[in-house]
Short mmCIF file of C-alpha atoms in Angstrom, two decimals:
data_model
loop_
_atom_site.label_atom_id
_atom_site.label_comp_id
_atom_site.label_asym_id
_atom_site.label_seq_id
_atom_site.Cartn_x
_atom_site.Cartn_y
_atom_site.Cartn_z
CA MET P 67 29.35 -33.06 -87.88
CA ILE P 68 32.50 -32.18 -86.02
CA GLU P 69 35.11 -34.77 -86.90
CA ALA P 70 36.51 -37.07 -84.26
CA GLY P 71 39.99 -35.97 -83.33
CA ASP P 72 38.97 -32.34 -83.19
CA ASN P 73 39.98 -31.43 -79.65
CA ASN P 74 37.21 -28.96 -79.27
CA SER P 75 34.47 -31.21 -80.56
CA ALA P 76 33.05 -32.16 -77.15
CA ASP P 77 32.98 -28.59 -75.90
CA LEU P 78 31.54 -27.34 -79.09
CA CYS P 79 28.89 -30.00 -79.33
CA ALA P 80 27.81 -29.51 -75.75
CA VAL P 81 26.53 -26.12 -76.85
CA ALA P 82 25.95 -26.72 -80.54
CA PRO P 83 22.59 -25.54 -81.91
CA MET P 84 20.04 -28.06 -83.17
CA GLY P 85 17.52 -25.96 -85.08
CA LEU P 86 17.88 -23.37 -87.81
CA LEU P 87 15.08 -21.14 -89.07
CA ALA P 88 16.10 -20.10 -92.57
CA GLU P 89 14.11 -17.07 -93.67
CA LEU P 90 14.89 -17.35 -97.37
CA THR P 91 13.01 -14.19 -98.31
CA HIS P 92 10.60 -11.69 -96.81
CA ARG P 93 8.56 -11.61 -100.02
CA CYS P 94 5.14 -13.25 -99.61
CA PRO P 95 1.89 -13.19 -101.57
CA LEU P 96 -0.03 -13.25 -98.28
CA GLN P 97 -0.34 -10.27 -95.98
CA CYS P 98 -1.42 -11.78 -92.66
CA PRO P 99 -1.73 -8.98 -90.10
CA TYR P 100 0.11 -11.09 -87.49
CA CYS P 101 3.10 -12.04 -89.63
CA SER P 102 6.11 -13.00 -87.52
CA ASN P 103 8.52 -11.19 -89.83
CA PRO P 104 9.85 -7.87 -88.52
CA THR P 105 7.88 -4.75 -89.42
CA GLU P 106 10.98 -3.56 -91.26
CA LEU P 107 11.09 -6.19 -93.98
CA GLU P 108 14.32 -6.93 -95.82
CA ARG P 109 14.32 -6.19 -99.52
CA SER P 110 14.86 -8.82 -102.18
CA SER P 111 17.86 -6.97 -103.64
CA GLY P 112 19.85 -7.79 -100.50
CA GLU P 113 18.88 -11.46 -100.25
CA LEU P 114 21.57 -14.11 -99.91
CA SER P 115 22.53 -15.87 -103.13
CA THR P 116 22.12 -19.57 -103.85
CA GLU P 117 25.83 -20.06 -103.17
CA ASP P 118 25.58 -18.23 -99.84
CA TRP P 119 22.78 -20.51 -98.66
CA ALA P 120 24.58 -23.62 -99.89
CA ARG P 121 27.65 -22.65 -97.86
CA VAL P 122 25.48 -21.76 -94.84
CA PHE P 123 23.88 -25.20 -94.79
CA LYS P 124 27.24 -26.91 -95.11
CA GLU P 125 28.49 -24.88 -92.13
CA ALA P 126 25.24 -25.57 -90.26
CA GLY P 127 25.59 -29.33 -90.70
CA GLU P 128 29.19 -29.20 -89.46
CA LEU P 129 28.09 -27.15 -86.47
CA GLY P 130 25.54 -29.77 -85.41
CA ILE P 131 22.25 -28.39 -86.75
CA LEU P 132 19.80 -31.30 -87.07
CA GLN P 133 16.65 -29.64 -88.35
CA THR P 134 15.93 -26.66 -90.54
CA HIS P 135 12.77 -24.77 -91.26
CA LEU P 136 12.81 -23.32 -94.77
CA SER P 137 10.61 -20.33 -94.27
CA GLY P 138 10.13 -16.70 -95.20
CA GLY P 139 8.07 -14.79 -96.15
CA GLU P 140 7.14 -17.44 -98.62
CA PRO P 141 10.14 -19.69 -99.37
CA THR P 142 8.72 -20.93 -102.67
CA VAL P 143 9.07 -17.40 -104.05
CA ARG P 144 12.74 -18.25 -104.45
CA LYS P 145 13.41 -19.84 -107.82
CA ASP P 146 16.49 -21.55 -106.39
CA LEU P 147 14.62 -23.26 -103.54
CA GLU P 148 15.56 -26.64 -105.03
CA GLU P 149 19.29 -25.90 -104.83
CA ILE P 150 18.98 -24.51 -101.31
CA LEU P 151 17.00 -27.55 -100.19
CA LYS P 152 19.58 -29.86 -101.73
CA ALA P 153 22.35 -28.18 -99.77
CA ALA P 154 20.43 -28.79 -96.52
CA VAL P 155 19.68 -32.40 -97.44
CA ASP P 156 23.33 -32.99 -98.39
CA ALA P 157 24.35 -31.66 -94.98
CA GLY P 158 22.20 -34.37 -93.37
CA ILE P 159 19.69 -31.89 -92.01
CA TYR P 160 15.99 -32.77 -91.55
CA THR P 161 14.07 -30.35 -93.75
CA ASN P 162 10.76 -28.69 -93.10
CA LEU P 163 9.09 -26.41 -95.65
CA ILE P 164 6.94 -23.74 -94.04
CA THR P 165 4.65 -22.49 -96.75
CA ALA P 166 1.47 -20.57 -97.45
CA GLY P 167 0.93 -23.11 -100.20
CA VAL P 168 -0.51 -20.77 -102.81
CA LEU P 169 2.40 -20.72 -105.27
CA LEU P 170 3.45 -24.37 -105.44
CA SER P 171 2.50 -26.59 -108.35
CA ARG P 172 2.25 -30.34 -107.93
CA GLU P 173 5.25 -30.80 -110.22
CA ARG P 174 7.42 -28.50 -108.17
CA LEU P 175 6.40 -30.17 -104.92
CA GLU P 176 7.20 -33.53 -106.44
CA GLY P 177 10.65 -32.24 -107.36
CA LEU P 178 11.21 -31.06 -103.79
CA VAL P 179 10.18 -34.46 -102.45
CA ASP P 180 12.63 -36.13 -104.84
CA ILE P 181 15.45 -33.92 -103.56
CA GLY P 182 14.65 -35.10 -100.04
CA LEU P 183 12.17 -32.74 -98.41
CA ASP P 184 11.01 -34.35 -95.15
CA HIS P 185 7.95 -32.40 -94.03
CA VAL P 186 5.53 -29.67 -95.08
CA GLN P 187 3.95 -27.18 -92.74
CA LEU P 188 1.01 -25.41 -94.32
CA SER P 189 -0.61 -22.29 -92.93
CA VAL P 190 -4.40 -22.28 -92.81
CA GLN P 191 -5.86 -18.98 -91.65
CA HIS P 192 -9.46 -20.14 -91.13
CA VAL P 193 -11.79 -23.00 -92.06
CA ASP P 194 -14.16 -20.56 -93.73
CA ALA P 195 -12.79 -19.79 -97.22
CA LYS P 196 -13.95 -16.18 -97.27
CA LEU P 197 -12.61 -15.37 -93.83
CA ALA P 198 -9.38 -17.24 -94.55
CA ASP P 199 -8.78 -15.13 -97.65
CA LYS P 200 -9.67 -11.95 -95.78
CA ILE P 201 -7.19 -12.65 -92.99
CA ALA P 202 -4.47 -13.54 -95.49
CA GLY P 203 -5.34 -10.60 -97.73
CA PHE P 204 -5.18 -12.96 -100.73
CA LYS P 205 -8.16 -14.01 -102.82
CA GLY P 206 -8.48 -17.68 -103.73
CA GLY P 207 -5.72 -18.71 -101.34
CA TYR P 208 -7.84 -21.09 -99.34
CA SER P 209 -8.70 -23.43 -102.22
CA LYS P 210 -5.06 -23.55 -103.35
CA LYS P 211 -4.06 -24.59 -99.84
CA LEU P 212 -6.55 -27.46 -99.89
CA GLU P 213 -5.05 -28.64 -103.14
CA LEU P 214 -1.53 -28.51 -101.75
CA ALA P 215 -2.53 -30.46 -98.64
CA LYS P 216 -3.91 -33.18 -100.89
CA TRP P 217 -0.69 -33.37 -102.92
CA VAL P 218 1.45 -33.52 -99.80
CA LYS P 219 -0.46 -36.58 -98.64
CA GLU P 220 -0.48 -38.17 -102.11
CA LEU P 221 3.30 -37.82 -102.22
CA GLY P 222 3.60 -39.54 -98.84
CA LEU P 223 4.94 -36.60 -96.87
CA PRO P 224 3.87 -35.77 -93.33
CA LEU P 225 1.72 -32.65 -93.05
CA THR P 226 1.43 -30.10 -90.30
CA VAL P 227 -1.46 -27.69 -90.47
CA ASN P 228 -0.59 -24.41 -88.81
CA SER P 229 -3.52 -22.24 -87.78
CA PRO P 230 -2.36 -19.26 -85.76
CA MET P 231 -5.17 -18.44 -83.33
CA HIS P 232 -6.66 -15.02 -82.60
CA ARG P 233 -10.00 -13.33 -82.09
CA HIS P 234 -11.21 -13.98 -85.65
CA ASN P 235 -10.88 -17.78 -85.49
CA VAL P 236 -10.81 -18.50 -81.75
CA GLU P 237 -14.43 -19.72 -81.77
CA TYR P 238 -13.69 -22.17 -84.60
CA LEU P 239 -11.09 -24.38 -82.94
CA GLU P 240 -13.23 -27.52 -83.06
CA GLU P 241 -13.85 -27.00 -86.78
CA ILE P 242 -10.14 -26.38 -87.38
CA ILE P 243 -9.28 -29.65 -85.60
CA GLU P 244 -11.81 -31.61 -87.67
CA PHE P 245 -10.57 -29.92 -90.82
CA ALA P 246 -6.95 -30.92 -90.13
CA VAL P 247 -7.97 -34.51 -89.36
CA LYS P 248 -9.86 -34.69 -92.66
CA LEU P 249 -6.81 -33.42 -94.53
CA GLY P 250 -4.86 -36.31 -93.00
CA ALA P 251 -2.47 -34.04 -91.10
CA GLU P 252 -0.11 -35.72 -88.65
CA ARG P 253 0.22 -32.53 -86.65
CA LEU P 254 -1.83 -29.45 -85.95
CA GLU P 255 -0.35 -26.29 -84.56
CA VAL P 256 -2.91 -24.01 -82.98
CA ALA P 257 -0.59 -21.60 -81.25
CA HIS P 258 -2.17 -18.34 -80.27
CA ILE P 259 -0.54 -15.32 -81.84
CA GLN P 260 2.13 -13.66 -79.73
CA TYR P 261 2.04 -9.92 -79.94
CA TYR P 262 5.29 -8.78 -81.51
CA GLY P 263 5.93 -6.85 -84.70
CA TRP P 264 2.92 -6.89 -87.02
CA ALA P 265 0.73 -8.64 -84.47
CA PHE P 266 1.59 -5.96 -81.93
CA GLU P 267 0.39 -3.31 -84.39
CA ASN P 268 -2.89 -5.24 -84.77
CA ARG P 269 -3.25 -6.32 -81.15
CA HIS P 270 -6.50 -4.43 -80.47
CA THR P 271 -8.10 -6.29 -83.38
CA LEU P 272 -6.59 -9.74 -82.82
CA ILE P 273 -6.45 -10.45 -79.11
CA PRO P 274 -9.15 -12.84 -77.83
CA THR P 275 -10.63 -12.82 -74.35
CA LYS P 276 -9.20 -14.88 -71.55
CA GLU P 277 -12.36 -17.00 -71.45
CA GLN P 278 -12.02 -17.84 -75.14
CA VAL P 279 -8.41 -18.92 -74.67
CA TYR P 280 -9.26 -21.10 -71.68
CA ARG P 281 -12.08 -22.75 -73.59
CA ASN P 282 -9.58 -23.48 -76.36
CA ALA P 283 -7.33 -25.21 -73.85
CA ASP P 284 -10.20 -27.48 -72.78
CA THR P 285 -11.06 -28.25 -76.40
CA VAL P 286 -7.45 -29.22 -77.09
CA ASP P 287 -7.28 -31.47 -74.00
CA GLU P 288 -10.36 -33.33 -75.14
CA ALA P 289 -9.18 -33.62 -78.76
CA ARG P 290 -5.70 -34.86 -77.80
CA GLU P 291 -7.21 -37.75 -75.91
CA ARG P 292 -9.62 -38.58 -78.72
CA LEU P 293 -6.99 -38.27 -81.46
CA LYS P 294 -4.16 -40.17 -79.80
CA GLY P 295 -2.06 -41.82 -82.50
CA ILE P 296 -4.02 -40.04 -85.22
CA MET P 297 -3.00 -36.40 -85.00
CA SER P 298 -0.92 -34.55 -82.44
CA ILE P 299 -1.83 -31.01 -81.44
CA ASP P 300 0.48 -28.23 -80.32
CA PHE P 301 -1.35 -25.49 -78.46
CA VAL P 302 0.08 -22.28 -77.03
CA VAL P 303 -1.75 -19.55 -75.10
CA PRO P 304 -0.99 -15.87 -75.65
CA ASP P 305 1.66 -14.65 -73.22
CA TYR P 306 -0.78 -12.00 -72.00
CA TYR P 307 -2.89 -14.68 -70.32
CA ALA P 308 -0.01 -16.86 -69.15
CA VAL P 309 1.09 -17.24 -65.54
CA ARG P 310 4.58 -18.54 -66.24
CA PRO P 311 6.58 -17.26 -69.20
CA LYS P 312 7.47 -19.56 -72.07
CA PRO P 313 11.08 -20.81 -72.13
CA CYS P 314 11.69 -18.77 -75.25
CA MET P 315 13.95 -20.56 -77.76
CA GLY P 316 14.74 -23.02 -74.95
CA GLY P 317 17.05 -20.30 -73.69
CA TRP P 318 18.75 -17.56 -75.70
CA GLY P 319 21.56 -18.95 -77.84
CA SER P 320 21.19 -22.44 -76.42
CA SER P 321 19.83 -24.54 -79.26
CA PHE P 322 18.36 -22.41 -82.00
CA MET P 323 19.24 -19.73 -84.54
CA THR P 324 17.53 -17.75 -87.27
CA ILE P 325 19.12 -16.48 -90.45
CA SER P 326 17.36 -13.54 -92.10
CA PRO P 327 16.99 -13.16 -95.89
CA THR P 328 20.04 -10.87 -96.06
CA GLY P 329 22.15 -13.19 -93.90
CA LYS P 330 21.87 -11.72 -90.42
CA VAL P 331 22.23 -14.41 -87.76
CA LEU P 332 19.69 -13.90 -84.97
CA PRO P 333 19.13 -15.72 -81.67
CA CYS P 334 15.40 -15.61 -82.49
CA HIS P 335 13.35 -14.32 -85.39
CA ALA P 336 12.20 -11.26 -83.45
CA ALA P 337 15.59 -10.38 -81.96
CA ALA P 338 16.06 -7.41 -84.29
CA SER P 339 13.36 -5.65 -82.27
CA ILE P 340 15.81 -5.30 -79.36
CA LYS P 341 17.55 -1.98 -79.87
CA GLY P 342 21.29 -1.90 -79.41
CA LEU P 343 21.98 -5.49 -80.39
CA GLU P 344 24.37 -5.94 -83.30
CA PHE P 345 23.99 -8.97 -85.54
CA GLU P 346 26.68 -10.58 -87.60
CA ASN P 347 26.25 -11.77 -91.17
CA VAL P 348 26.97 -15.19 -92.67
CA LYS P 349 28.70 -13.39 -95.51
CA ASP P 350 31.39 -12.13 -93.14
CA ARG P 351 32.05 -14.99 -90.77
CA HIS P 352 31.72 -18.76 -90.38
CA LEU P 353 28.42 -19.76 -88.76
CA ARG P 354 30.27 -21.55 -85.96
CA ASP P 355 32.20 -18.42 -85.02
CA ILE P 356 29.04 -16.36 -85.02
CA TRP P 357 27.29 -18.92 -82.82
CA LEU P 358 30.15 -19.15 -80.34
CA HIS P 359 31.55 -15.66 -80.26
CA SER P 360 29.09 -13.00 -81.44
CA SER P 361 28.04 -10.43 -78.87
CA SER P 362 24.35 -10.82 -79.72
CA PHE P 363 24.35 -14.53 -78.85
CA ASN P 364 26.53 -14.17 -75.78
CA LYS P 365 24.72 -11.22 -74.28
CA TYR P 366 21.75 -13.18 -72.89
CA ARG P 367 23.20 -16.69 -72.83
CA GLY P 368 22.71 -18.66 -69.63
CA THR P 369 21.00 -17.13 -66.61
CA ASP P 370 23.78 -15.27 -64.80
CA TYR P 371 22.79 -11.91 -66.23
CA LEU P 372 19.18 -12.14 -64.98
CA PRO P 373 18.21 -9.70 -62.22
CA ASP P 374 15.51 -10.36 -59.61
CA PRO P 375 12.85 -11.72 -59.51
CA CYS P 376 14.55 -14.24 -61.87
CA LYS P 377 17.86 -14.28 -60.02
CA SER P 378 16.38 -15.91 -56.92
CA CYS P 379 13.61 -17.82 -58.70
CA GLU P 380 13.36 -21.61 -58.61
CA PHE P 381 12.17 -21.64 -62.24
CA ARG P 382 15.23 -19.77 -63.52
CA GLU P 383 16.63 -22.84 -65.29
CA VAL P 384 13.17 -23.89 -66.48
CA ASP P 385 12.00 -20.80 -68.35
CA PHE P 386 15.23 -18.74 -68.47
CA GLY P 387 13.25 -15.64 -67.53
CA GLY P 388 11.02 -15.93 -70.62
CA CYS P 389 11.31 -13.83 -73.74
CA ARG P 390 14.01 -11.16 -74.14
CA CYS P 391 12.07 -9.33 -76.85
CA GLN P 392 8.96 -8.98 -74.72
CA ALA P 393 11.02 -7.91 -71.71
CA PHE P 394 12.57 -5.20 -73.87
CA MET P 395 9.24 -4.12 -75.31
CA PHE P 396 7.57 -3.62 -71.93
CA THR P 397 10.39 -2.76 -69.54
CA GLY P 398 12.88 -1.09 -71.85
CA ASP P 399 15.60 -3.55 -70.88
CA ALA P 400 15.88 -7.02 -72.43
CA LYS P 401 17.64 -8.33 -69.28
CA ASN P 402 14.49 -8.05 -67.20
CA THR P 403 11.94 -10.71 -66.39
CA ASP P 404 9.45 -11.28 -69.20
CA PRO P 405 6.21 -9.52 -68.12
CA ALA P 406 4.37 -12.73 -69.07
CA CYS P 407 5.61 -14.00 -65.69
CA SER P 408 3.29 -13.35 -62.76
CA LYS P 409 6.36 -12.41 -60.68
CA SER P 410 7.14 -9.45 -62.97
CA SER P 411 5.95 -6.07 -61.73
CA PHE P 412 4.73 -5.41 -65.29
CA HIS P 413 2.53 -8.52 -65.38
CA LYS P 414 -0.61 -6.70 -64.22
CA ASP P 415 -0.25 -4.20 -67.07
CA LEU P 416 -0.07 -6.98 -69.62
CA LEU P 417 -3.23 -8.61 -68.36
CA GLU P 418 -5.02 -5.27 -68.09
CA ILE P 419 -4.16 -4.40 -71.71
CA ALA P 420 -5.34 -7.78 -72.94
CA GLU P 421 -8.62 -7.69 -71.07
CA ARG P 422 -9.37 -4.16 -72.24
CA GLU P 423 -8.37 -4.60 -75.89
CA SER P 424 -10.07 -7.96 -76.29
CA LYS P 425 -13.39 -6.23 -75.70
CA LEU P 426 -12.83 -3.37 -78.18
CA GLU P 427 -14.59 -3.24 -81.53
CA PRO P 428 -12.17 -4.72 -84.09
CA LYS P 429 -10.65 -2.23 -86.53
CA GLU P 430 -9.50 -2.84 -90.09
CA PHE P 431 -6.37 -5.00 -90.29
CA LEU P 432 -3.07 -3.31 -90.83
CA TYR P 433 -1.83 -5.81 -93.39
CA ARG P 434 1.78 -6.91 -93.51
CA LYS P 435 3.50 -5.40 -96.52
CA PHE P 436 6.62 -3.67 -97.71
CA THR P 437 6.58 0.12 -97.39
CA LYS P 438 7.04 2.07 -100.62
CA GLN P 439 10.80 2.30 -100.10
CA GLN P 440 10.91 -1.42 -99.39
CA GLN P 441 8.90 -2.55 -102.41
CA PRO P 442 10.56 -5.77 -103.57
CA ALA P 443 12.05 -5.65 -107.04
CA GLU P 444 10.04 -7.58 -109.61
CA MET M 160 -9.29 -41.18 -95.23
CA THR M 161 -9.86 -42.44 -91.73
CA LYS M 162 -6.76 -43.07 -89.76
CA GLU M 163 -6.97 -45.24 -86.68
CA ARG M 164 -4.88 -45.43 -83.56
CA LEU M 165 -2.32 -48.24 -83.78
CA ILE M 166 -2.58 -50.54 -80.78
CA VAL M 167 0.68 -52.41 -80.28
CA GLU M 168 0.05 -56.14 -79.74
CA THR M 169 2.30 -59.20 -79.70
CA ASN M 170 1.63 -59.89 -83.38
CA THR M 171 2.07 -56.26 -84.52
CA THR M 172 4.89 -55.80 -87.05
CA PRO M 173 6.17 -52.34 -86.12
CA ALA M 174 8.17 -50.01 -88.35
CA LEU M 175 9.10 -46.36 -88.41
CA PRO M 176 7.26 -44.26 -90.99
CA ARG M 177 9.41 -42.85 -93.77
CA PHE M 178 9.41 -39.39 -92.23
CA VAL M 179 10.84 -40.53 -88.91
CA LYS M 180 14.58 -40.86 -89.23
CA LEU M 181 16.63 -42.80 -86.74
CA ARG M 182 20.24 -41.84 -87.06
CA HIS M 183 23.46 -41.44 -85.14
CA ASP M 184 24.30 -37.88 -84.19
CA LYS M 185 28.04 -38.15 -84.58
CA GLY M 186 28.91 -34.77 -83.12
CA ARG M 187 27.08 -35.50 -79.88
CA ASP M 188 27.74 -39.26 -79.98
CA ARG M 189 24.16 -40.34 -79.40
CA TRP M 190 21.24 -41.72 -81.37
CA ILE M 191 18.41 -39.41 -82.35
CA MET M 192 15.02 -39.72 -83.97
CA LEU M 193 14.17 -36.86 -86.29
CA ALA M 194 10.49 -36.14 -86.87
CA PRO M 195 8.48 -33.08 -87.82
CA GLU M 196 9.39 -30.36 -85.30
CA ARG M 197 10.74 -32.98 -82.91
CA ILE M 198 14.09 -34.45 -81.97
CA LEU M 199 13.87 -37.50 -79.72
CA THR M 200 16.84 -39.05 -77.98
CA PRO M 201 16.06 -42.75 -77.43
CA ASP M 202 18.20 -44.61 -74.87
CA PRO M 203 20.51 -47.44 -76.05
CA ILE M 204 17.93 -50.19 -75.36
CA ALA M 205 15.25 -48.29 -77.27
CA VAL M 206 17.67 -47.85 -80.17
CA GLU M 207 18.25 -51.60 -80.21
CA VAL M 208 14.50 -52.22 -80.34
CA LEU M 209 13.95 -49.58 -83.02
CA ASN M 210 16.66 -51.05 -85.20
CA LEU M 211 14.71 -54.33 -85.13
CA CYS M 212 11.44 -52.64 -86.16
CA ASP M 213 11.55 -53.52 -89.86
CA GLY M 214 7.85 -54.04 -90.54
CA VAL M 215 8.45 -57.80 -90.80
CA LYS M 216 9.37 -59.02 -87.33
CA THR M 217 6.54 -59.08 -84.79
CA VAL M 218 6.72 -57.54 -81.33
CA GLY M 219 6.75 -61.10 -79.99
CA GLU M 220 9.75 -62.03 -82.15
CA ILE M 221 11.64 -58.87 -81.25
CA SER M 222 10.99 -59.55 -77.56
CA GLY M 223 12.09 -63.17 -77.85
CA HIS M 224 15.28 -62.13 -79.62
CA LEU M 225 16.20 -59.57 -76.95
CA ALA M 226 15.20 -61.91 -74.13
CA GLU M 227 17.76 -64.37 -75.40
CA ILE M 228 20.52 -61.78 -75.73
CA TYR M 229 19.90 -60.32 -72.28
CA ASN M 230 18.98 -63.60 -70.67
CA ALA M 231 15.75 -62.16 -69.28
CA PRO M 232 12.13 -63.41 -69.21
CA THR M 233 10.37 -62.71 -72.53
CA GLU M 234 7.17 -61.51 -70.78
CA VAL M 235 9.08 -58.79 -68.95
CA ILE M 236 10.88 -57.63 -72.08
CA GLU M 237 7.69 -57.74 -74.14
CA LYS M 238 5.80 -55.64 -71.62
CA ASP M 239 8.50 -52.94 -71.67
CA ILE M 240 8.72 -52.97 -75.46
CA LYS M 241 4.95 -52.65 -75.84
CA THR M 242 4.88 -49.66 -73.51
CA MET M 243 7.67 -47.96 -75.40
CA LEU M 244 6.24 -48.67 -78.85
CA GLN M 245 2.71 -47.67 -77.84
CA ASP M 246 4.07 -44.34 -76.68
CA LEU M 247 5.74 -43.85 -80.07
CA ALA M 248 2.57 -44.91 -81.89
CA ASP M 249 0.55 -42.38 -79.92
CA LYS M 250 2.97 -39.67 -80.98
CA GLY M 251 2.37 -40.75 -84.58
CA PHE M 252 5.92 -42.08 -85.01
CA LEU M 253 5.17 -45.77 -85.53
CA ILE M 254 3.36 -47.71 -88.24
CA SER M 255 2.55 -51.36 -88.79
#
């Protein structure tokens, strides 16, 4: 934390970030076709060292970060995960491990718990083992995940089950809810896929119909009431069927940052998709300076830069104009209103695409993987 | 395992589960509750109540204690505390 007596502490803390997504590596045994990593994956040879991450977490704690998500790729691929976790714990940060769960042994998990891991978020692609393994592109993954979920509960840690929703599991929401309850999960995330990066490439095969999504919303409403105090459920609809845009990241550069495997500091994990933005690296500059002064964070901070219809919109301070990445993808300019908003002139196109593609015959998945040039070193 | 919803009554002995951390956020000079994917900012009265939730004292005892300090009717205090704690229990952030 910023020490008392530091003249700038109030100013700094008024805008200090609270959450940090730490993408420790882009390597992953799974190949989910909707992976949220960028389509241009970063190679292992350029990954930050143990010492880099330790320094980053110290800086993050001083800057005011309260929670971190140790993610990837698959964070447990890193042999130094223990040391990285310890640095975050020592900085007083609440730690969340986001894992596919197929590489962890019970012993290693126990070690992580001893260091101070607070929470595990486990991805579950489907409740049907065969379909789950097909979506993940990894045989035998499903049964390993079940085992991990059991260990997490045995070791007394809270568990979030994360089942990204799309056309291939949209009809199984009730089963997924029951499954998570049986595992003893405290939380279930059933956010529909958003179509960026890999998911964008697979959109025609993944996007559900509007009716399916609306039925999901009803199912969640009913389950939330029934499971009050037992399991909480986070549900998100695909932007394509939204009326109001999501307040992406709670506003660009307002409370959240992502650090990529090679150390790039991003306002959101998809920000690299916006052409023309330059990102600074934790190896070159203190995290606080990057947060406060880098051009990428300052460019879309606040709402002053927003043109109409956002400029004169009553929801401007509620949703901050939505997602910059999606605005860039559809309008060519990240400043514009997110087309997920019904006030955007591009909104009709979004809905039209979704309705058309959701009725197409699904194609083979384009699995997430490194290209030949990007093959991670063994 | 079958988990059941915790209903907060006068004789409930509330406590925070291990994974919910109540701590002072020095940089922002406020109290926070850290939980999976959530940061809650309880007001000063709530913080006072939460600091008394040790898994030993009952809701009735906590209410009586605060009623004395604030010189207010126990029933009023207890009603407010129950509402607040039930809300936390329904979020999964309270055990007994």
